[in-house]
PDB file of C-alpha atoms in Angstrom:
ATOM      1  CA  LEU A   1       0.033  -0.041   0.040  1.00  0.00           C
ATOM      2  CA  ASN A   2       1.484   3.400  -1.327  1.00  0.00           C
ATOM      3  CA  LEU A   3      -0.088   6.264   0.506  1.00  0.00           C
ATOM      4  CA  GLY A   4       2.112   8.931  -1.415  1.00  0.00           C
ATOM      5  CA  LYS A   5       5.272  10.520  -0.524  1.00  0.00           C
ATOM      6  CA  TRP A   6       6.253  13.376   1.803  1.00  0.00           C
ATOM      7  CA  PRO A   7       6.324  16.835   0.403  1.00  0.00           C
ATOM      8  CA  ASP A   8       9.548  18.363  -0.363  1.00  0.00           C
ATOM      9  CA  ALA A   9       9.412  20.897   2.435  1.00  0.00           C
ATOM     10  CA  TRP A  10       9.252  18.112   4.872  1.00  0.00           C
ATOM     11  CA  ARG A  11      12.187  16.169   3.455  1.00  0.00           C
ATOM     12  CA  ILE A  12      14.964  18.493   4.393  1.00  0.00           C
ATOM     13  CA  LYS A  13      17.564  16.593   6.281  1.00  0.00           C
ATOM     14  CA  LYS A  14      20.460  19.312   6.307  1.00  0.00           C
ATOM     15  CA  GLY A  15      20.408  22.802   7.476  1.00  0.00           C
ATOM     16  CA  ALA A  16      19.973  25.182   4.589  1.00  0.00           C
ATOM     17  CA  PHE A  17      20.562  28.836   5.167  1.00  0.00           C
ATOM     18  CA  ALA A  18      20.474  32.122   3.372  1.00  0.00           C
ATOM     19  CA  ALA A  19      20.898  35.714   4.222  1.00  0.00           C
ATOM     20  CA  LEU A  20      19.902  39.072   3.105  1.00  0.00           C
ATOM     21  CA  PRO A  21      22.650  41.385   4.292  1.00  0.00           C
ATOM     22  CA  GLU A  22      21.165  44.760   2.997  1.00  0.00           C
ATOM     23  CA  ARG A  23      18.096  43.816   5.297  1.00  0.00           C
ATOM     24  CA  GLY A  24      19.969  42.451   8.164  1.00  0.00           C
ATOM     25  CA  LEU A  25      18.149  39.191   7.965  1.00  0.00           C
ATOM     26  CA  THR A  26      19.217  35.489   8.058  1.00  0.00           C
ATOM     27  CA  PHE A  27      16.651  32.427   7.132  1.00  0.00           C
ATOM     28  CA  ALA A  28      16.889  28.845   7.769  1.00  0.00           C
ATOM     29  CA  ALA A  29      14.991  25.737   6.381  1.00  0.00           C
ATOM     30  CA  LEU A  30      12.687  24.200   8.779  1.00  0.00           C
ATOM     31  CA  THR A  31      14.759  21.016   9.805  1.00  0.00           C
ATOM     32  CA  GLN A  32      13.532  19.026  12.953  1.00  0.00           C
ATOM     33  CA  LYS A  33      16.374  20.240  14.870  1.00  0.00           C
ATOM     34  CA  VAL A  34      15.307  23.971  13.930  1.00  0.00           C
ATOM     35  CA  ARG A  35      11.845  23.152  14.552  1.00  0.00           C
ATOM     36  CA  GLU A  36      12.760  22.066  18.234  1.00  0.00           C
ATOM     37  CA  ARG A  37      15.147  24.792  18.837  1.00  0.00           C
ATOM     38  CA  PHE A  38      12.536  27.692  17.827  1.00  0.00           C
ATOM     39  CA  ASN A  39       9.496  25.384  19.065  1.00  0.00           C
ATOM     40  CA  VAL A  40       7.691  25.434  15.859  1.00  0.00           C
ATOM     41  CA  ARG A  41       4.736  23.430  15.494  1.00  0.00           C
ATOM     42  CA  TRP A  42       4.983  20.063  13.611  1.00  0.00           C
ATOM     43  CA  GLY A  43       2.803  20.951  10.710  1.00  0.00           C
ATOM     44  CA  SER A  44       4.599  24.175  10.004  1.00  0.00           C
ATOM     45  CA  VAL A  45       5.817  24.705   6.363  1.00  0.00           C
ATOM     46  CA  GLY A  46       8.200  27.442   5.587  1.00  0.00           C
ATOM     47  CA  VAL A  47      11.474  29.346   6.305  1.00  0.00           C
ATOM     48  CA  ILE A  48      12.292  30.615   9.794  1.00  0.00           C
ATOM     49  CA  VAL A  49      14.054  34.058  10.830  1.00  0.00           C
ATOM     50  CA  THR A  50      16.879  33.303  12.638  1.00  0.00           C
ATOM     51  CA  LEU A  51      18.418  36.427  12.846  1.00  0.00           C
ATOM     52  CA  VAL A  52      17.511  40.064  12.451  1.00  0.00           C
ATOM     53  CA  ASP A  53      20.489  42.500  13.135  1.00  0.00           C
ATOM     54  CA  ALA A  54      19.868  44.748  16.213  1.00  0.00           C
ATOM     55  CA  HIS A  55      20.682  48.071  14.336  1.00  0.00           C
ATOM     56  CA  ILE A  56      17.601  47.598  12.149  1.00  0.00           C
ATOM     57  CA  ARG A  57      15.175  45.266  14.201  1.00  0.00           C
ATOM     58  CA  ASP A  58      12.657  48.189  15.196  1.00  0.00           C
ATOM     59  CA  ALA A  59      12.237  48.997  11.264  1.00  0.00           C
ATOM     60  CA  LEU A  60      11.464  45.686  10.170  1.00  0.00           C
ATOM     61  CA  PRO A  61       8.382  43.658  10.490  1.00  0.00           C
ATOM     62  CA  LEU A  62       9.919  40.324  10.948  1.00  0.00           C
ATOM     63  CA  LYS A  63      11.201  38.876  14.175  1.00  0.00           C
ATOM     64  CA  ARG A  64      13.341  36.051  15.163  1.00  0.00           C
ATOM     65  CA  GLY A  65      11.497  32.946  15.086  1.00  0.00           C
ATOM     66  CA  ASP A  66       8.950  34.021  12.521  1.00  0.00           C
ATOM     67  CA  VAL A  67       8.104  31.438   9.976  1.00  0.00           C
ATOM     68  CA  VAL A  68       7.764  32.717   6.435  1.00  0.00           C
ATOM     69  CA  VAL A  69       5.258  30.682   4.543  1.00  0.00           C
ATOM     70  CA  GLN A  70       4.812  32.644   1.220  1.00  0.00           C
ATOM     71  CA  VAL A  71       6.580  35.156  -0.408  1.00  0.00           C
ATOM     72  CA  ASN A  72       4.123  36.885  -3.217  1.00  0.00           C
ATOM     73  CA  GLN A  73       1.555  34.106  -3.021  1.00  0.00           C
ATOM     74  CA  GLU A  74       4.439  31.521  -3.731  1.00  0.00           C
ATOM     75  CA  THR A  75       5.018  28.839  -1.018  1.00  0.00           C
ATOM     76  CA  ILE A  76       8.419  28.741   0.109  1.00  0.00           C
ATOM     77  CA  TRP A  77      10.468  26.253   2.098  1.00  0.00           C
ATOM     78  CA  ASN A  78      14.001  26.644   0.711  1.00  0.00           C
ATOM     79  CA  PRO A  79      15.668  29.869   2.337  1.00  0.00           C
ATOM     80  CA  ALA A  80      17.605  30.470  -1.029  1.00  0.00           C
ATOM     81  CA  ARG A  81      14.218  30.879  -3.009  1.00  0.00           C
ATOM     82  CA  LEU A  82      13.046  33.765  -0.594  1.00  0.00           C
ATOM     83  CA  VAL A  83      16.310  35.508  -1.326  1.00  0.00           C
ATOM     84  CA  GLU A  84      15.824  35.135  -4.997  1.00  0.00           C
ATOM     85  CA  LEU A  85      12.274  36.376  -4.999  1.00  0.00           C
ATOM     86  CA  TYR A  86      13.287  39.202  -2.878  1.00  0.00           C
ATOM     87  CA  GLN A  87      16.203  40.161  -5.391  1.00  0.00           C
ATOM     88  CA  GLN A  88      13.744  39.590  -8.402  1.00  0.00           C
ATOM     89  CA  ALA A  89      11.400  42.006  -7.038  1.00  0.00           C
ATOM     90  CA  LYS A  90      14.172  44.697  -6.391  1.00  0.00           C
ATOM     91  CA  ALA A  91      15.256  44.376  -9.824  1.00  0.00           C
ATOM     92  CA  GLU A  92      12.021  44.849 -11.098  1.00  0.00           C
ATOM     93  CA  GLY A  93      11.706  47.946  -9.346  1.00  0.00           C
ATOM     94  CA  ARG A  94       8.982  46.804  -6.808  1.00  0.00           C
ATOM     95  CA  LYS A  95       9.096  48.675  -3.243  1.00  0.00           C
ATOM     96  CA  ASN A  96       7.894  45.483  -1.219  1.00  0.00           C
ATOM     97  CA  ILE A  97       7.511  41.832  -1.280  1.00  0.00           C
ATOM     98  CA  LEU A  98       4.358  40.422   0.260  1.00  0.00           C
ATOM     99  CA  MET A  99       4.908  37.640   2.937  1.00  0.00           C
ATOM    100  CA  LEU A 100       2.454  35.403   4.937  1.00  0.00           C
ATOM    101  CA  VAL A 101       4.182  34.695   8.017  1.00  0.00           C
ATOM    102  CA  GLU A 102       3.263  32.500  11.012  1.00  0.00           C
ATOM    103  CA  ARG A 103       3.782  33.319  14.555  1.00  0.00           C
ATOM    104  CA  PRO A 104       2.460  31.620  17.698  1.00  0.00           C
ATOM    105  CA  ASN A 105      -0.510  33.608  17.636  1.00  0.00           C
ATOM    106  CA  GLY A 106      -1.452  32.969  14.234  1.00  0.00           C
ATOM    107  CA  PHE A 107      -0.773  34.166  10.782  1.00  0.00           C
ATOM    108  CA  GLN A 108      -0.397  37.541   9.023  1.00  0.00           C
ATOM    109  CA  PHE A 109       0.459  39.243   5.938  1.00  0.00           C
ATOM    110  CA  MET A 110       3.349  41.723   5.863  1.00  0.00           C
ATOM    111  CA  LEU A 111       5.428  43.791   3.547  1.00  0.00           C
ATOM    112  CA  LEU A 112       9.140  43.986   3.310  1.00  0.00           C
ATOM    113  CA  PRO A 113      10.385  46.642   1.704  1.00  0.00           C
ATOM    114  CA  THR A 114      13.217  45.950  -0.998  1.00  0.00           C
ATOM    115  CA  LEU A 115      14.589  49.341  -0.767  1.00  0.00           C
TER     116      LEU A 115
END
């Protein structure tokens, strides 16, 4: 009996990281170890914010431990894809990217400026 396969987002074994240095953000894939460290619920899918630089922390909507579920309505689970979508929006002259973010108190949409 074959019931199907795990989604790609749930098959991550090794940590994948990416950074947006101009925004002072670092992201990681949701591996089991990362889920436990940040106390992320089992069913969450996305990319977790692992670091927000202190000098711009108050200017950004994202906080350490937030799980970015979608960017511009595209579900993401690879941190490199998030950076790619950010850079693409910036190159196209868009002022922001739209993110769906999961926090312990629920989901919310946020805009991240591309500068």
